[in-house]
mmCIF file of C-alpha atoms in Angstrom:
data_model
loop_
_atom_site.group_PDB
_atom_site.id
_atom_site.type_symbol
_atom_site.label_atom_id
_atom_site.label_comp_id
_atom_site.label_asym_id
_atom_site.label_seq_id
_atom_site.Cartn_x
_atom_site.Cartn_y
_atom_site.Cartn_z
ATOM 1 C CA MET A 1197 13.845 8.028 6.084
ATOM 2 C CA LEU A 1198 12.343 8.192 9.507
ATOM 3 C CA THR A 1199 8.772 6.868 9.428
ATOM 4 C CA SER A 1200 7.710 7.985 12.763
ATOM 5 C CA THR A 1201 9.120 9.728 15.889
ATOM 6 C CA ASP A 1202 7.280 7.196 18.221
ATOM 7 C CA PHE A 1203 10.190 5.198 19.682
ATOM 8 C CA ARG A 1204 8.048 3.443 22.277
ATOM 9 C CA GLY A 1205 8.655 -0.399 22.086
ATOM 10 C CA LEU A 1206 11.974 0.035 20.182
ATOM 11 C CA PHE A 1207 14.139 -1.148 23.232
ATOM 12 C CA ASN A 1208 12.726 -4.546 23.979
ATOM 13 C CA GLU A 1209 14.299 -8.042 24.471
ATOM 14 C CA ARG A 1210 14.377 -8.696 20.743
ATOM 15 C CA PHE A 1211 16.360 -5.417 20.320
ATOM 16 C CA PHE A 1212 19.126 -6.516 22.869
ATOM 17 C CA LYS A 1213 19.208 -9.945 21.516
ATOM 18 C CA ASN A 1214 19.967 -8.545 17.984
ATOM 19 C CA PHE A 1215 22.192 -5.578 19.251
ATOM 20 C CA PHE A 1216 25.638 -6.692 18.083
ATOM 21 C CA PRO A 1217 26.488 -7.017 14.526
ATOM 22 C CA ILE A 1218 26.498 -10.720 12.963
ATOM 23 C CA PRO A 1219 27.171 -10.604 9.410
ATOM 24 C CA ALA A 1220 24.894 -12.383 6.808
ATOM 25 C CA THR A 1221 26.593 -15.667 5.909
ATOM 26 C CA ASN A 1222 26.606 -17.721 2.615
ATOM 27 C CA LYS A 1223 25.530 -21.191 4.325
ATOM 28 C CA LEU A 1224 22.722 -22.016 2.181
ATOM 29 C CA TYR A 1225 23.475 -23.448 -1.255
ATOM 30 C CA SER A 1226 21.683 -23.338 -4.591
ATOM 31 C CA ASP A 1227 19.914 -26.440 -5.590
ATOM 32 C CA VAL A 1228 19.569 -27.643 -2.109
ATOM 33 C CA GLY A 1229 16.296 -27.484 0.027
ATOM 34 C CA THR A 1230 16.219 -24.846 2.768
ATOM 35 C CA PRO A 1231 15.118 -25.156 6.333
ATOM 36 C CA ASN A 1232 11.395 -25.831 6.989
ATOM 37 C CA PHE A 1233 9.379 -23.637 9.291
ATOM 38 C CA GLN A 1234 5.876 -22.730 10.485
ATOM 39 C CA LEU A 1235 5.007 -19.277 11.543
ATOM 40 C CA PRO A 1236 1.655 -17.296 12.221
ATOM 41 C CA ASN A 1237 0.164 -15.653 9.358
ATOM 42 C CA ILE A 1238 -0.609 -12.126 10.548
ATOM 43 C CA ASN A 1239 -2.977 -11.233 7.847
ATOM 44 C CA GLY A 1240 -4.580 -14.568 7.179
ATOM 45 C CA GLU A 1241 -5.868 -17.571 9.060
ATOM 46 C CA GLY A 1242 -3.739 -19.897 11.224
ATOM 47 C CA ALA A 1243 0.033 -20.500 10.506
ATOM 48 C CA ILE A 1244 1.812 -21.068 7.312
ATOM 49 C CA LYS A 1245 4.092 -23.890 7.046
ATOM 50 C CA LEU A 1246 6.838 -23.662 4.286
ATOM 51 C CA SER A 1247 6.739 -27.367 3.211
ATOM 52 C CA ASN A 1248 3.012 -27.019 2.362
ATOM 53 C CA TYR A 1249 4.096 -25.104 -0.806
ATOM 54 C CA ARG A 1250 6.529 -27.936 -2.033
ATOM 55 C CA GLY A 1251 5.177 -29.544 -5.317
ATOM 56 C CA GLU A 1252 2.625 -26.690 -5.488
ATOM 57 C CA LYS A 1253 4.273 -23.317 -6.266
ATOM 58 C CA ALA A 1254 7.473 -21.272 -6.033
ATOM 59 C CA VAL A 1255 8.114 -19.265 -2.997
ATOM 60 C CA VAL A 1256 9.782 -16.042 -2.555
ATOM 61 C CA LEU A 1257 10.988 -15.377 1.072
ATOM 62 C CA ALA A 1258 11.321 -11.729 2.044
ATOM 63 C CA PHE A 1259 12.984 -11.376 5.352
ATOM 64 C CA THR A 1260 12.625 -7.900 6.248
ATOM 65 C CA ARG A 1261 13.593 -5.379 8.976
ATOM 66 C CA ILE A 1262 11.003 -3.646 10.949
ATOM 67 C CA PHE A 1263 11.933 -2.401 14.323
ATOM 68 C CA THR A 1264 8.471 -1.698 15.625
ATOM 69 C CA GLU A 1265 4.873 -1.062 14.193
ATOM 70 C CA LYS A 1266 5.849 2.636 13.624
ATOM 71 C CA GLN A 1267 9.767 2.195 12.941
ATOM 72 C CA TYR A 1268 10.868 0.691 9.752
ATOM 73 C CA CYS A 1269 14.304 0.246 8.349
ATOM 74 C CA PRO A 1270 15.050 3.143 5.862
ATOM 75 C CA LEU A 1271 16.498 0.655 3.402
ATOM 76 C CA CYS A 1272 13.597 -1.898 3.814
ATOM 77 C CA PHE A 1273 10.479 0.267 3.846
ATOM 78 C CA PRO A 1274 10.578 1.090 0.032
ATOM 79 C CA HIS A 1275 11.328 -2.512 -0.499
ATOM 80 C CA ILE A 1276 8.302 -3.662 1.468
ATOM 81 C CA LYS A 1277 6.106 -1.202 -0.605
ATOM 82 C CA ALA A 1278 7.519 -2.297 -3.788
ATOM 83 C CA LEU A 1279 6.973 -6.024 -3.044
ATOM 84 C CA ASN A 1280 3.353 -5.290 -1.929
ATOM 85 C CA GLU A 1281 2.697 -3.334 -5.209
ATOM 86 C CA ALA A 1282 4.145 -6.217 -7.327
ATOM 87 C CA TYR A 1283 2.327 -9.003 -5.309
ATOM 88 C CA GLU A 1284 -0.165 -9.811 -8.070
ATOM 89 C CA GLN A 1285 2.709 -10.094 -10.538
ATOM 90 C CA PHE A 1286 4.413 -12.735 -8.386
ATOM 91 C CA VAL A 1287 1.058 -14.691 -8.023
ATOM 92 C CA GLU A 1288 0.444 -14.460 -11.752
ATOM 93 C CA ALA A 1289 4.008 -15.913 -12.452
ATOM 94 C CA GLY A 1290 3.164 -18.765 -10.196
ATOM 95 C CA ALA A 1291 4.874 -17.797 -6.744
ATOM 96 C CA GLU A 1292 3.781 -16.944 -3.524
ATOM 97 C CA VAL A 1293 5.647 -14.086 -1.504
ATOM 98 C CA LEU A 1294 6.006 -14.725 2.216
ATOM 99 C CA MET A 1295 7.254 -11.645 3.916
ATOM 100 C CA ILE A 1296 8.938 -12.562 7.309
ATOM 101 C CA THR A 1297 9.315 -9.875 10.096
ATOM 102 C CA SER A 1298 10.683 -10.120 13.609
ATOM 103 C CA THR A 1299 7.920 -7.792 14.926
ATOM 104 C CA ASP A 1300 5.499 -9.607 17.400
ATOM 105 C CA ASP A 1301 1.838 -10.343 16.434
ATOM 106 C CA ARG A 1302 0.465 -7.113 17.743
ATOM 107 C CA GLN A 1303 2.984 -4.830 16.004
ATOM 108 C CA SER A 1304 2.634 -7.085 12.928
ATOM 109 C CA LYS A 1305 -1.043 -6.498 12.851
ATOM 110 C CA ILE A 1306 -0.446 -2.669 12.747
ATOM 111 C CA VAL A 1307 2.016 -3.004 9.933
ATOM 112 C CA VAL A 1308 -0.543 -5.054 7.882
ATOM 113 C CA ARG A 1309 -3.142 -2.361 8.435
ATOM 114 C CA ASP A 1310 -1.169 0.697 8.006
ATOM 115 C CA LEU A 1311 0.682 -0.643 4.740
ATOM 116 C CA GLY A 1312 -2.399 -2.413 3.379
ATOM 117 C CA LEU A 1313 -0.044 -5.706 2.954
ATOM 118 C CA LYS A 1314 -1.620 -7.974 0.370
ATOM 119 C CA MET A 1315 0.987 -10.865 0.872
ATOM 120 C CA PRO A 1316 1.219 -12.945 4.056
ATOM 121 C CA LEU A 1317 3.155 -11.346 6.783
ATOM 122 C CA LEU A 1318 4.644 -13.906 8.820
ATOM 123 C CA SER A 1319 5.787 -12.944 12.540
ATOM 124 C CA ASP A 1320 9.136 -14.421 13.907
ATOM 125 C CA PRO A 1321 9.698 -12.306 17.162
ATOM 126 C CA SER A 1322 12.120 -15.043 18.444
ATOM 127 C CA CYS A 1323 14.247 -14.492 15.243
ATOM 128 C CA ARG A 1324 14.590 -18.225 15.054
ATOM 129 C CA ILE A 1325 13.947 -18.547 11.345
ATOM 130 C CA PHE A 1326 16.120 -15.540 10.573
ATOM 131 C CA ARG A 1327 19.017 -17.410 12.253
ATOM 132 C CA ALA A 1328 18.195 -20.603 10.535
ATOM 133 C CA TYR A 1329 18.624 -18.659 7.062
ATOM 134 C CA TRP A 1330 21.845 -17.007 8.401
ATOM 135 C CA THR A 1331 20.453 -13.416 7.538
ATOM 136 C CA GLY A 1332 22.521 -11.611 10.055
ATOM 137 C CA GLN A 1333 21.752 -8.979 12.595
ATOM 138 C CA ALA A 1334 22.791 -5.556 13.728
ATOM 139 C CA LEU A 1335 21.421 -2.659 15.911
ATOM 140 C CA GLY A 1336 18.414 -4.446 17.423
ATOM 141 C CA ALA A 1337 16.914 -6.323 14.568
ATOM 142 C CA PRO A 1338 17.929 -9.105 12.091
ATOM 143 C CA LEU A 1339 19.028 -8.008 8.732
ATOM 144 C CA PRO A 1340 16.849 -8.285 5.451
ATOM 145 C CA ALA A 1341 17.486 -11.135 2.755
ATOM 146 C CA GLN A 1342 15.613 -12.531 -0.017
ATOM 147 C CA PHE A 1343 15.417 -16.269 -1.146
ATOM 148 C CA ILE A 1344 13.542 -17.762 -3.904
ATOM 149 C CA LEU A 1345 12.601 -21.463 -3.796
ATOM 150 C CA ASP A 1346 11.404 -23.520 -6.769
ATOM 151 C CA LYS A 1347 8.106 -25.758 -6.522
ATOM 152 C CA GLU A 1348 10.318 -28.473 -5.097
ATOM 153 C CA GLY A 1349 11.679 -26.220 -2.440
ATOM 154 C CA LYS A 1350 15.086 -25.962 -3.732
ATOM 155 C CA LEU A 1351 17.034 -22.665 -3.383
ATOM 156 C CA ARG A 1352 17.318 -21.072 -6.691
ATOM 157 C CA PHE A 1353 18.428 -17.413 -5.764
ATOM 158 C CA LYS A 1354 19.388 -15.639 -2.688
ATOM 159 C CA HIS A 1355 20.374 -12.090 -1.773
ATOM 160 C CA LEU A 1356 22.027 -11.197 1.564
ATOM 161 C CA PHE A 1357 22.237 -7.640 2.990
ATOM 162 C CA SER A 1358 25.107 -5.357 2.233
ATOM 163 C CA PHE A 1359 24.931 -1.644 2.756
ATOM 164 C CA LEU A 1360 25.779 -1.296 -0.853
ATOM 165 C CA ASP A 1361 22.904 -3.510 -2.080
ATOM 166 C CA PRO A 1362 20.502 -4.008 0.952
ATOM 167 C CA ASN A 1363 17.580 -5.641 -0.897
ATOM 168 C CA ALA A 1364 17.030 -7.303 -4.149
ATOM 169 C CA GLU A 1365 15.321 -5.321 -6.677
ATOM 170 C CA VAL A 1366 11.683 -6.423 -7.169
ATOM 171 C CA GLU A 1367 12.256 -6.523 -10.908
ATOM 172 C CA LYS A 1368 15.106 -9.039 -10.519
ATOM 173 C CA LEU A 1369 13.119 -11.290 -8.113
ATOM 174 C CA LEU A 1370 10.252 -11.329 -10.765
ATOM 175 C CA GLU A 1371 12.740 -12.252 -13.303
ATOM 176 C CA VAL A 1372 13.948 -15.306 -11.275
ATOM 177 C CA VAL A 1373 10.436 -16.389 -10.722
ATOM 178 C CA LYS A 1374 9.451 -16.061 -14.278
ATOM 179 C CA SER A 1375 12.310 -18.277 -15.269
ATOM 180 C CA LEU A 1376 11.596 -21.149 -13.028
ATOM 181 C CA PRO A 1377 10.070 -24.119 -14.635
ATOM 182 C CA SER A 1378 6.430 -24.430 -13.926
#
């Protein structure tokens, strides 16, 4: 699915740094903490620090692939919309959903507005956090991945990109969140 024919801004520094394929790797282990980070919250105030959720609530980290504010990965666009539609269900189940994108602040603000995102959208144009979580990259952007951390910040679920199964189903993510101890 092509979301726009406007390709301005597609070929930028981030595109060339992420051009060559690097597969997602299985370097994060269940029942272990994951890398902490702090990123700007595009649709909220200030920055979000992952460690602030420890001891408070579970977190779903949804790394997504957006090329520019008008060009979404055709495998990720439906997943972004489904996560946004289910956002309240995650909150009711006691979890926060943090969507992480490699678009810059300006592009990310347009994404938030155009898609009416309810969940925090965190901007990582350097792709530093994508690399810390070993999500992989190809053709100009990091690959999508989903991780669920329990209240203590330990990894309880991960889904890494493959062409046969690019994103974890929202229903599966909700099932895992609901199975975590409160």
